[in-house]
Structure formats: C-alpha cells, structure tokens
Coordinates of C-alpha atoms and ligand atoms in Angstrom, one line a residue:
X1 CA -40.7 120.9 -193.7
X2 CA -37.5 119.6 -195.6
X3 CA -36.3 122.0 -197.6
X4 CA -35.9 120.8 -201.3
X5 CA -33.0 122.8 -203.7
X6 CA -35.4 122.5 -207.0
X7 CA -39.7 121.7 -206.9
X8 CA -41.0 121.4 -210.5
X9 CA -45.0 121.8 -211.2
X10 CA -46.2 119.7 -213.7
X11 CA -45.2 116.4 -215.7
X12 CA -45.5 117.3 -219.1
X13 CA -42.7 117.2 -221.2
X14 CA -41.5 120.7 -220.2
X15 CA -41.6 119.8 -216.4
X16 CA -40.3 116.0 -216.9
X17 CA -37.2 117.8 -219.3
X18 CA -36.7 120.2 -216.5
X19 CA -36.5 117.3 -213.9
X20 CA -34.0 115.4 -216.7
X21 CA -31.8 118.4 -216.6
X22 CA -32.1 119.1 -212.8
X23 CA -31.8 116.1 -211.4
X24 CA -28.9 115.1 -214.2
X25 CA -27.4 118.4 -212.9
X26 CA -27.1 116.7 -209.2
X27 CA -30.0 119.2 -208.1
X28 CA -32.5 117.4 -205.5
X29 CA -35.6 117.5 -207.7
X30 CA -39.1 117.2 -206.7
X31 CA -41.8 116.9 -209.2
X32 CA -45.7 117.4 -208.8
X33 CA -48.0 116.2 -211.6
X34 CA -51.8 115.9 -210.3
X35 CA -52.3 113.4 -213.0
X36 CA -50.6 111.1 -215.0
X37 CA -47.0 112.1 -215.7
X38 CA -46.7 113.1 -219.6
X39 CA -49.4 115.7 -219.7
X40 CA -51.4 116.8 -222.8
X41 CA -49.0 114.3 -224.4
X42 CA -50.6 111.7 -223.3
X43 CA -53.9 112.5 -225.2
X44 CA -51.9 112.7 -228.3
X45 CA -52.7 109.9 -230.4
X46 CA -49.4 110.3 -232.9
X47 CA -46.5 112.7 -232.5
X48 CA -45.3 113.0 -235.4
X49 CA -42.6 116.0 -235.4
X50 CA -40.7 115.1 -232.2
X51 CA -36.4 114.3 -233.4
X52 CA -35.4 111.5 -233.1
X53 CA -38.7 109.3 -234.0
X54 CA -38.9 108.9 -238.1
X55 CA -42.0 107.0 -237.4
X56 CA -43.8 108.9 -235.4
X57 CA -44.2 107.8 -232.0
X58 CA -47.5 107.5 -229.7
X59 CA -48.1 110.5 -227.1
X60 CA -48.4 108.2 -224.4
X61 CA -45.9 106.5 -225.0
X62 CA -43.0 109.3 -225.4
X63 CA -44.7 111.1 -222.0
X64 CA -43.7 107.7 -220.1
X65 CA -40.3 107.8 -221.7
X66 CA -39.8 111.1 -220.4
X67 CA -40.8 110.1 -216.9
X68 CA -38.3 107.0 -217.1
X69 CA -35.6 109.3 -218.1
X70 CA -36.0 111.7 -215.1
X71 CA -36.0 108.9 -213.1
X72 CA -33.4 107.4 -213.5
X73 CA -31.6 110.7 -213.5
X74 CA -32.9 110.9 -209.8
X75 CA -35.7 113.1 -210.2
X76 CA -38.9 112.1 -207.4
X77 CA -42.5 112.3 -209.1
X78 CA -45.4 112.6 -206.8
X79 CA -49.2 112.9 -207.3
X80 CA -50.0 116.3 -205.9
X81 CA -52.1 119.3 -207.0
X82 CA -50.2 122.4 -206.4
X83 CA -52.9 125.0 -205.1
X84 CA -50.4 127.6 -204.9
X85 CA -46.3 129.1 -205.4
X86 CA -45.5 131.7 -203.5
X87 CA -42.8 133.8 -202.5
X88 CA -41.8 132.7 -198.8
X89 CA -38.8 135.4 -198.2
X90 CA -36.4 134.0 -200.1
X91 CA -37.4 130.9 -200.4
X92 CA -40.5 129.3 -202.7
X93 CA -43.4 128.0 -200.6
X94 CA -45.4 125.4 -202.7
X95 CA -48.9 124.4 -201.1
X96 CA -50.4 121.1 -202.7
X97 CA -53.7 119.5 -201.7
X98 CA -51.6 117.0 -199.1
X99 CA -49.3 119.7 -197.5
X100 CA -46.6 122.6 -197.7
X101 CA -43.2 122.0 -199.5
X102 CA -40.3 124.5 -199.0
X103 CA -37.4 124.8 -202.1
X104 CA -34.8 127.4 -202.7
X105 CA -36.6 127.6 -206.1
X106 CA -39.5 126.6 -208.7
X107 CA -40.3 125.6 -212.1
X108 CA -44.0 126.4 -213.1
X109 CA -44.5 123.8 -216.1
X110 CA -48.5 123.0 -215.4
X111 CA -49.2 123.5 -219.2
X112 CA -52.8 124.3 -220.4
X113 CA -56.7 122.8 -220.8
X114 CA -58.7 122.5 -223.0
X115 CA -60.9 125.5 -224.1
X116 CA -65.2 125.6 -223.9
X117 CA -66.9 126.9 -226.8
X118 CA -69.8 127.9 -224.5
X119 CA -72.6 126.9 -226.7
X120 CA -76.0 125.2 -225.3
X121 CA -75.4 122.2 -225.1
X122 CA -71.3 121.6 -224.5
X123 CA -71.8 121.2 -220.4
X124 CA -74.9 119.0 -220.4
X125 CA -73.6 116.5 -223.1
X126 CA -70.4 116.4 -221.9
X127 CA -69.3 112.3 -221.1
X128 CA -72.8 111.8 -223.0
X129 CA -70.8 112.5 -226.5
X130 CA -68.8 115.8 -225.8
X131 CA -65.4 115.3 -225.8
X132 CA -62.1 116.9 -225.4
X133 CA -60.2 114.1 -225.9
X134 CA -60.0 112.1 -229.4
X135 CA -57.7 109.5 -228.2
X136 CA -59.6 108.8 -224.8
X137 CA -63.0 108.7 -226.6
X138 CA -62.1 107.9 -229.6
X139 CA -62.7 103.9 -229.8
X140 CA -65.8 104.9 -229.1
X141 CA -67.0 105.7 -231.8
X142 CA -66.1 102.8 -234.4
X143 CA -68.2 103.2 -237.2
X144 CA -69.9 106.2 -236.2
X145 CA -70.3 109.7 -236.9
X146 CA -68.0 112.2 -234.9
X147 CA -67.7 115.8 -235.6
X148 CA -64.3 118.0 -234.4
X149 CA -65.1 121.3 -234.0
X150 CA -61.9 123.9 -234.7
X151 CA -59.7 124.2 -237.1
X152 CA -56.0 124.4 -235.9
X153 CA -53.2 121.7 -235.8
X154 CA -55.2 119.8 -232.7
X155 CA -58.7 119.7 -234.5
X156 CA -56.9 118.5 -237.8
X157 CA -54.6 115.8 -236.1
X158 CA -57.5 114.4 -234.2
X159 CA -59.8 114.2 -237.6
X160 CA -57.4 111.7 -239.2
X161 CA -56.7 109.9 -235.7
X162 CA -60.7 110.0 -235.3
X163 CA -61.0 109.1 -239.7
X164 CA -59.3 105.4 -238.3
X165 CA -62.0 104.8 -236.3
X166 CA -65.5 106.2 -237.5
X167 CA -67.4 105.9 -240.3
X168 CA -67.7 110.0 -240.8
X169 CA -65.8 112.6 -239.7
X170 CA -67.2 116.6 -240.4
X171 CA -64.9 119.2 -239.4
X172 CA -66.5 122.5 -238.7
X173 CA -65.0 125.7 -238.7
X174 CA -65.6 128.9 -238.3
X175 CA -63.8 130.6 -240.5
X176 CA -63.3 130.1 -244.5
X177 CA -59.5 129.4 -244.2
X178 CA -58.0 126.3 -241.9
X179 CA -55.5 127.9 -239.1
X180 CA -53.9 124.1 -239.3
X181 CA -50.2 123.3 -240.8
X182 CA -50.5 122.5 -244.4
X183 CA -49.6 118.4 -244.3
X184 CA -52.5 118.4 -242.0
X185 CA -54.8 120.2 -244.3
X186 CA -53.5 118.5 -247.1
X187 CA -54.3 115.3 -245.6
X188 CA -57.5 115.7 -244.4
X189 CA -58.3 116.8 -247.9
X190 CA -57.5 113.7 -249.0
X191 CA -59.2 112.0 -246.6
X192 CA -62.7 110.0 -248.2
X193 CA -64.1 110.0 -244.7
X194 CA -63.6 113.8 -243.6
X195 CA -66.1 116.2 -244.5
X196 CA -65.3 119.9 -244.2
X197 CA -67.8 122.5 -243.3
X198 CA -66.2 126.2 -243.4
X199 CA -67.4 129.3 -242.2
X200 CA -69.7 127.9 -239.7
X201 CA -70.8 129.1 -236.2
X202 CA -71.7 126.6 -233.8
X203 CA -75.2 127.5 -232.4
X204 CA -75.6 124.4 -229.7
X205 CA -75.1 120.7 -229.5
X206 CA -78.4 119.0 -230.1
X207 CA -79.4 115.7 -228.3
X208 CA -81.7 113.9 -226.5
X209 CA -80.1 111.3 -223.3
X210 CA -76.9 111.7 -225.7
X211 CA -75.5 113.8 -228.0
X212 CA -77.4 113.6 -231.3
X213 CA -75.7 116.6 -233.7
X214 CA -74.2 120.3 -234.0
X215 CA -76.7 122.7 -234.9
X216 CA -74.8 125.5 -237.0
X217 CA -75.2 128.8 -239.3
X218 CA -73.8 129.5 -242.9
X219 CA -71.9 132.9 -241.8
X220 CA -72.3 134.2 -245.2
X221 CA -75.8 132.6 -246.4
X222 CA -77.4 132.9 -242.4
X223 CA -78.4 129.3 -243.6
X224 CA -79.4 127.0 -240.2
X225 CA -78.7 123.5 -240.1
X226 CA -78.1 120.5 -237.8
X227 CA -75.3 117.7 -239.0
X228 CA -75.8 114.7 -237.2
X229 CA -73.5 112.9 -235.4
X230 CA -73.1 110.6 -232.3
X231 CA -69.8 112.5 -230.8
X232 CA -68.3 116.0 -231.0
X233 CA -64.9 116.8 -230.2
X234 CA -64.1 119.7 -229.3
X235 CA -60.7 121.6 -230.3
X236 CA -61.1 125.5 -230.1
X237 CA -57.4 125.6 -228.5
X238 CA -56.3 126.0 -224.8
X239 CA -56.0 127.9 -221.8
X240 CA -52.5 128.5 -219.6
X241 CA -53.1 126.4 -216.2
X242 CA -52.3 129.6 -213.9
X243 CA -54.6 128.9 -211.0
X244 CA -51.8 128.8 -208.5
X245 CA -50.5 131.6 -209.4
X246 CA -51.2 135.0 -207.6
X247 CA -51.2 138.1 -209.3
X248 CA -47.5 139.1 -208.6
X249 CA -46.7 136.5 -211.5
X250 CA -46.8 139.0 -214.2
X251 CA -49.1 137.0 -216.8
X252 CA -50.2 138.5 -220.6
X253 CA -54.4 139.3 -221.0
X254 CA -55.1 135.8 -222.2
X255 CA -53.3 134.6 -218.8
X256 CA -49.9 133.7 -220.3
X257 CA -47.1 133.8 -217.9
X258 CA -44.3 136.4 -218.9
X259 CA -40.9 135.5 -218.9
X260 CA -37.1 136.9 -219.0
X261 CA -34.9 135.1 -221.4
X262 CA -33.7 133.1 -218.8
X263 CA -37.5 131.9 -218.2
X264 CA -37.6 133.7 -214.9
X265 CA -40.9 134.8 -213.6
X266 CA -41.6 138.2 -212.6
X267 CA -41.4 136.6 -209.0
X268 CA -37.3 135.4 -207.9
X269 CA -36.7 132.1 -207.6
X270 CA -39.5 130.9 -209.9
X271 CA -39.4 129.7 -213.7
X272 CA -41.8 129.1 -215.7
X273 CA -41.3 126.3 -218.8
X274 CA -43.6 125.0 -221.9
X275 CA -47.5 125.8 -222.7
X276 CA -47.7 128.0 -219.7
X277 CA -45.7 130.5 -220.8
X278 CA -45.8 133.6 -222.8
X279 CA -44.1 132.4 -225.9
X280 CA -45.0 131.8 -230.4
X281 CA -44.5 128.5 -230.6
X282 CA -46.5 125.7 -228.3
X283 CA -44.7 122.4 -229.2
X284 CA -44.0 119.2 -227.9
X285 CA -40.6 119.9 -228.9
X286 CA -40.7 123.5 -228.0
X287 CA -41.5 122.5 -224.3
X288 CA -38.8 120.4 -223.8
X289 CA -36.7 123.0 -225.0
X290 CA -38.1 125.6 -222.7
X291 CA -37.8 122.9 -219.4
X292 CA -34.0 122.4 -220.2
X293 CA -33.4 126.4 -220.4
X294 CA -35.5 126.4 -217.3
X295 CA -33.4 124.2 -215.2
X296 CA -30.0 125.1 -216.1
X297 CA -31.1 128.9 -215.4
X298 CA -32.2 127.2 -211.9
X299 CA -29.4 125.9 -211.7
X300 CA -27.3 129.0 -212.4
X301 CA -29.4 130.6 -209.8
X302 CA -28.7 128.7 -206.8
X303 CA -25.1 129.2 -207.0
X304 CA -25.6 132.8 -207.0
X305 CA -27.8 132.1 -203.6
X306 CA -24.7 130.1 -202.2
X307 CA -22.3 132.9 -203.3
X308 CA -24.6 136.1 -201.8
X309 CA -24.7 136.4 -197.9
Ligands
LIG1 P1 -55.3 126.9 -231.9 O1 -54.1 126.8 -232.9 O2 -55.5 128.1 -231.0 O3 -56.6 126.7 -232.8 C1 -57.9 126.8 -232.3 C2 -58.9 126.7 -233.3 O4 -60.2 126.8 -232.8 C3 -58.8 127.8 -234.4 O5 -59.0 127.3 -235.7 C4 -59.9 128.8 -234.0 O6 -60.5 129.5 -235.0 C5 -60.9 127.8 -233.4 N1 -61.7 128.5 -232.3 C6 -61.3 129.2 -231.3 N2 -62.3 129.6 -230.5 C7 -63.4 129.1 -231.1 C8 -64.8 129.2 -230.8 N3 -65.3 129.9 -229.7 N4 -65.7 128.7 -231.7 C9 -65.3 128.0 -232.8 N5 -64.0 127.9 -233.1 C10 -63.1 128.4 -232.3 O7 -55.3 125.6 -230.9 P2 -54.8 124.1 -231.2 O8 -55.2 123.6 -232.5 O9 -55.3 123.4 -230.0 O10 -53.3 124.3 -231.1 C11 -52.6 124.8 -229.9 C12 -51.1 124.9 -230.1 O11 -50.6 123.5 -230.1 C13 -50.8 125.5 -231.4 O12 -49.6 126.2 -231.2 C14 -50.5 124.3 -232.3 O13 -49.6 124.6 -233.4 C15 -49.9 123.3 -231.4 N6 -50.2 121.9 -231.9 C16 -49.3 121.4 -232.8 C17 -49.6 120.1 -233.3 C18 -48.6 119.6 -234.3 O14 -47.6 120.2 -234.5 N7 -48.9 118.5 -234.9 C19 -50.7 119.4 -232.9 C20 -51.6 120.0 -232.0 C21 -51.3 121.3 -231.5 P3 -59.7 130.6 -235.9 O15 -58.7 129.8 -236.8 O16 -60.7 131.3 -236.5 O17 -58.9 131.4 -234.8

C-alpha cells in the first residue's frame, strides 16, 4: 500500500477546493468521489450567488470547472466509495469498495443526501414520478403538472427551474411562513405558474402505475384534499453523508460532524470540509471556503508530523 501525504473524500466543491489547495500546495493528493465529480452541484440547475459569475452559472457546469482546476493543479480523482476512515496509528487508513489506501492524513468532504418525508407513497413511486432531483427529472415534465414539496432555498430554486418547464407548479408547505431567502420568495410570488399551498401536511403520494397527486391536510381547517399532479419533487432538506465514519468522529444529534477552528475532526489527522460539517451556513460558496481552510490546516499539520520524532 503506497502511502499518499493527503486522501480527500468527496468531489463536491469543498473536496475539489481542498484538492485545488493541496495539490497547488505541492501536497500528493488523492481524491475519491463515488459519483460524478461536482457533487450536489451538479443537480443544481442555476447558481446564482457563486463570485465571480454576474450571470449565474449552471451547477454542472461550475462542478466540472472545479474538477479542471484541481487537475491541473495535480490533484488525482478516482471513482471509489469510501466505506470507511480510520485511525491506523498515526496514519489514516481509508477502505473504498476496490481496496485499502494509506495517507498521513484526511479530508472528509462527502457532503449530504437528500432527505425522505416518509409518507405512503414516497418509496413505491419513486423513478415512477418521485423525485429528488429537479434538474435530472425535470425535462420531464414539459407541460405538465409537478409539485415541490418544502419550502427552503432548494424547494424554491427548483420551483422556478421546474416553472421553465411545466405547465403548473404547486409548492406545498408545511408551515404558514416560507423558510426560503426573500428574492426566492419574491420570485416565485410573481411567478403566473406557481401555486402556493401553506400550512399543509403531506399525508401520502397518490397514484396508480405512476404518480398521480399529493394527498394533504389544511393544518388549521383539518380540510383533506388531493392536488393532482404527474411529478413531485421532493425538497425537505438533507442529511450529513457520515456512513464511513465510526463513532470516535465526534458528530452533533442530527449527525453533523464537529469541528475545531482549524476543521480538525475529533480524530488526528482527519478534517472535515463543506455540508458534512457542523457549521450555520451550507453554501456553495461556503464549502469552498471550508475545503481551502481544510487543506492548508493539512498542510500545516504534516510539517508538524515531519518536525515531531
Ligand atoms: P432546509 O433549509 O433545511 O429546508 C427544508 C424545508 O423542508 C423546510 O422548509 C422544512 O420546513 C421542510 N421540511 C423538512 N422536513 C419536512 C417534512 N418531514 N415534511 C414536510 N416538510 C419538511 O433545506 P434546503 O432548502 O434543502 O437547504 C439546505 C441548505 O442549502 C440551506 O442552508 C440552504 O440555505 C442551502 N441552499 C441555498 C441555496 C441558495 O443559496 N440559492 C439553494 C439551495 C440550498 P420548515 O420550514 O417548517 O422547517
């Protein structure tokens, strides 16, 4: 097993800054993305507050920009699932689903997926009109009716992407205020083809071979009824992606992992950058910021190793 100096987990824009930072740092960095490099980026249709792009620029599209960059800073990508970081005396052992990797240290940057509402309905239908993904599914749905379910920045963004495409969009909601930044809310407001339905809970997703509405409950009224649609998207927020990491990674109750100011885990060695991380603001731009901290503190850290016995 070669030993690598840096191993980063996850190719989102936290782990593919990291791997800009190491690897433009002459660190030998090795990054692990099970997917496509980019992350939850890449099933952003528009990102809209990232520096630097007046326009806005497609998710997609500024994920694979990142992965150029770390390139051509030297950085290695390779498509492997990590299964587990551990401590391996004091080095970091990193198991994947194609073998063991040794490195002198780690950055955990595996982000988050998308939450389940757990209403009847949501497992059976899903590929069959449940969706998590707006821009995947999206085209779809031309000149039909979709419903998003949620109402925070991800459920409002992918109502107008979704409002481009369908004939109807209903937003439901379970509460009687939106969670969502106000030029999202604004502009859904404005929107002809959105349709807000407040203070709803979502009883079960109706349908027959495919998904055929929401059936849902006035909270204040106890009013039952089913809007109709032909997809539902579903954006009740996300969970950390912590499976590969054992309990002496000091996580928060909702499974968060906790970090020093310099990012470090509660295990040596290991940092953790971006969505996965115990933190108040889960940004595109926030991530980037938390893999550059992450990698310079990695990089900090290996010259203390060279300079202790
Ligand atoms: P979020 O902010 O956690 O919002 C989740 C929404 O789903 C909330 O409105 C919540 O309702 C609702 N919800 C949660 N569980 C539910 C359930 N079981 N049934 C029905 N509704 C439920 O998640 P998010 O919108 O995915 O955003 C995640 C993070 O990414 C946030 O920090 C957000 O700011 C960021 N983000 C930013 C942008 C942007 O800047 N343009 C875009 C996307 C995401 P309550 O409001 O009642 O809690």
């Amino acid at each position: 097993m070669q030993l690598k100096e840096v191993v980063i987990v996850g190719a989102g824009p936290a782990g593919l800054t990291a791997g800009i930072y190491a690897a433009r740092s002459g660190l030998e960095t090795l990054v692990f993305e099970k997917a496509l490099a980019g992350g939850l980026v890449n099933i952003t249709d528009r990102i809209d507050n990232f520096p630097g792009f007046p326009q806005g620029i497609s998710g997609m599209e500024l994920g694979d920009r990142m992965r150029q960059q770390a390139e051509r800073f030297g950085a290695t990508i390779l498509t492997e699932d990590v299964k587990k970081i551990a401590k391996n005396g004091r080095q970091i052992l990193i198991e994947t689903d194609r073998g063991k990797h040794l490195a002198l240290a780690a950055i955990v940057a595996t982000g988050s997926t998308p939450k389940k509402i757990g209403v009847p309905g949501e497992e059976e239908y899903i590929g069959k009109g449940v969706s998590y993904c707006a821009t995947c599914d999206g085209p779809l749905y031309k000149d039909k009716v979709t419903t998003v379910i949620g109402g925070g920045d991800s459920a409002l963004q992918e109502a107008i992407y979704l409002a481009g495409l369908a004939s109807t969009v209903h937003i439901i909601h379970r509460r009687d205020q939106l969670r969502g930044a106000k030029v999202l809310q604004d502009e859904i407001r404005r929107n002809p083809k959105i349709i807000l339905h407040l203070n709803k809970r979502i009883l079960s997703i109706e349908g027959e071979d495919k998904v055929t509405g929401v059936r849902v409950e006035d909270k204040a009224t106890g009013v039952v009824e089913t809007i109709s649609a032909d997809g539902v998207f579903i954006y009740v927020g996300y969970s950390p992606s912590v499976a590969c990491l054992g309990d002496e990674f000091e996580k928060t109750p909702e499974g968060f992992v906790v970090t020093k100011s310099n990012l470090e885990t509660s295990v040596e060695g290991v940092f953790a950058a971006g969505d996965v991380r115990a933190k108040e603001l889960r940004q595109v731009v926030t991530a980037a910021g938390d893999g550059a901290l992450a990698a310079m503190a990695v990089y900090t850290y290996l010259q203390s190793l060279q300079q202790s016995p």
